[in-house]
Amino acid sequence: MPETKQQIKEVLPKQGLLYQEDMPTVVLCKPKILPLKSVTLEKLERMQREAQDTVKQQEAQQQHGDKQDFFSDYS
């Protein structure tokens, strides 16, 4: 079979309705900058840090108090 390219001729109607398909296109918008950590996570971490600091202070006070008691026994 011989290969021949057939050209299709466009025919536009002079009467009636003409339909055109609208192909959705990609709409580019500004990139949104998302925080690495959420506000809630930051609050939880801050609360945990404060609790750890409080525990360390209490332990330091207990150790400091124990040293004073130890030396006060020998005075």
Short mmCIF file of C-alpha atoms in Angstrom, two decimals:
data_model
loop_
_atom_site.label_atom_id
_atom_site.label_comp_id
_atom_site.label_asym_id
_atom_site.label_seq_id
_atom_site.Cartn_x
_atom_site.Cartn_y
_atom_site.Cartn_z
CA MET A 1 0.00 0.00 0.00
CA PRO A 2 1.44 3.29 -0.92
CA GLU A 3 1.69 5.74 1.98
CA THR A 4 0.14 9.06 1.17
CA LYS A 5 -0.59 11.81 3.60
CA GLN A 6 -4.10 13.03 3.37
CA GLN A 7 -4.73 16.56 4.40
CA ILE A 8 -7.99 17.12 6.17
CA LYS A 9 -9.68 20.29 5.14
CA GLU A 10 -11.30 22.33 7.91
CA VAL A 11 -14.91 23.08 7.39
CA LEU A 12 -16.53 25.81 9.45
CA PRO A 13 -20.30 25.87 9.44
CA LYS A 14 -21.96 29.02 8.29
CA GLN A 15 -25.14 28.21 10.21
CA GLY A 16 -25.78 26.52 13.50
CA LEU A 17 -23.70 26.28 16.64
CA LEU A 18 -19.98 25.95 16.87
CA TYR A 19 -18.58 24.06 19.86
CA GLN A 20 -15.11 24.45 21.19
CA GLU A 21 -13.62 22.32 23.94
CA ASP A 22 -11.82 24.25 26.63
CA MET A 23 -8.81 22.39 27.91
CA PRO A 24 -7.95 23.24 31.53
CA THR A 25 -4.47 24.64 31.89
CA VAL A 26 -2.13 24.72 34.84
CA VAL A 27 -2.43 27.94 36.80
CA LEU A 28 0.82 28.97 38.43
CA CYS A 29 0.65 30.84 41.71
CA LYS A 30 3.10 32.04 44.30
CA PRO A 31 4.61 29.24 46.38
CA LYS A 32 3.31 29.09 49.90
CA ILE A 33 5.95 29.03 52.59
CA LEU A 34 5.03 26.48 55.20
CA PRO A 35 6.57 26.56 58.66
CA LEU A 36 8.88 23.68 59.48
CA LYS A 37 7.17 23.30 62.83
CA SER A 38 3.59 24.04 63.66
CA VAL A 39 2.68 26.57 66.32
CA THR A 40 1.26 23.82 68.52
CA LEU A 41 4.46 21.78 68.28
CA GLU A 42 6.53 24.84 69.22
CA LYS A 43 4.29 25.45 72.26
CA LEU A 44 4.63 21.82 73.35
CA GLU A 45 8.41 21.94 72.98
CA ARG A 46 8.58 25.19 74.98
CA MET A 47 6.42 23.68 77.74
CA GLN A 48 8.61 20.57 77.83
CA ARG A 49 11.78 22.68 77.99
CA GLU A 50 10.33 24.75 80.85
CA ALA A 51 9.35 21.57 82.72
CA GLN A 52 12.88 20.16 82.28
CA ASP A 53 14.40 23.44 83.53
CA THR A 54 12.13 23.35 86.58
CA VAL A 55 13.14 19.77 87.37
CA LYS A 56 16.84 20.65 86.99
CA GLN A 57 16.42 23.64 89.33
CA GLN A 58 14.66 21.49 91.91
CA GLU A 59 17.38 18.84 91.70
CA ALA A 60 20.06 21.51 92.06
CA GLN A 61 18.30 22.93 95.11
CA GLN A 62 18.02 19.48 96.67
CA GLN A 63 21.70 18.77 96.05
CA HIS A 64 22.65 22.18 97.39
CA GLY A 65 20.45 21.60 100.44
CA ASP A 66 21.97 18.15 101.01
CA LYS A 67 25.49 19.62 100.98
CA GLN A 68 24.51 22.23 103.55
CA ASP A 69 22.98 19.54 105.80
CA PHE A 70 26.12 17.42 105.45
CA PHE A 71 28.40 20.26 106.52
CA SER A 72 26.03 21.55 109.21
CA ASP A 73 26.26 18.17 110.98
CA TYR A 74 30.02 18.63 111.43
CA SER A 75 29.91 22.25 112.62
#
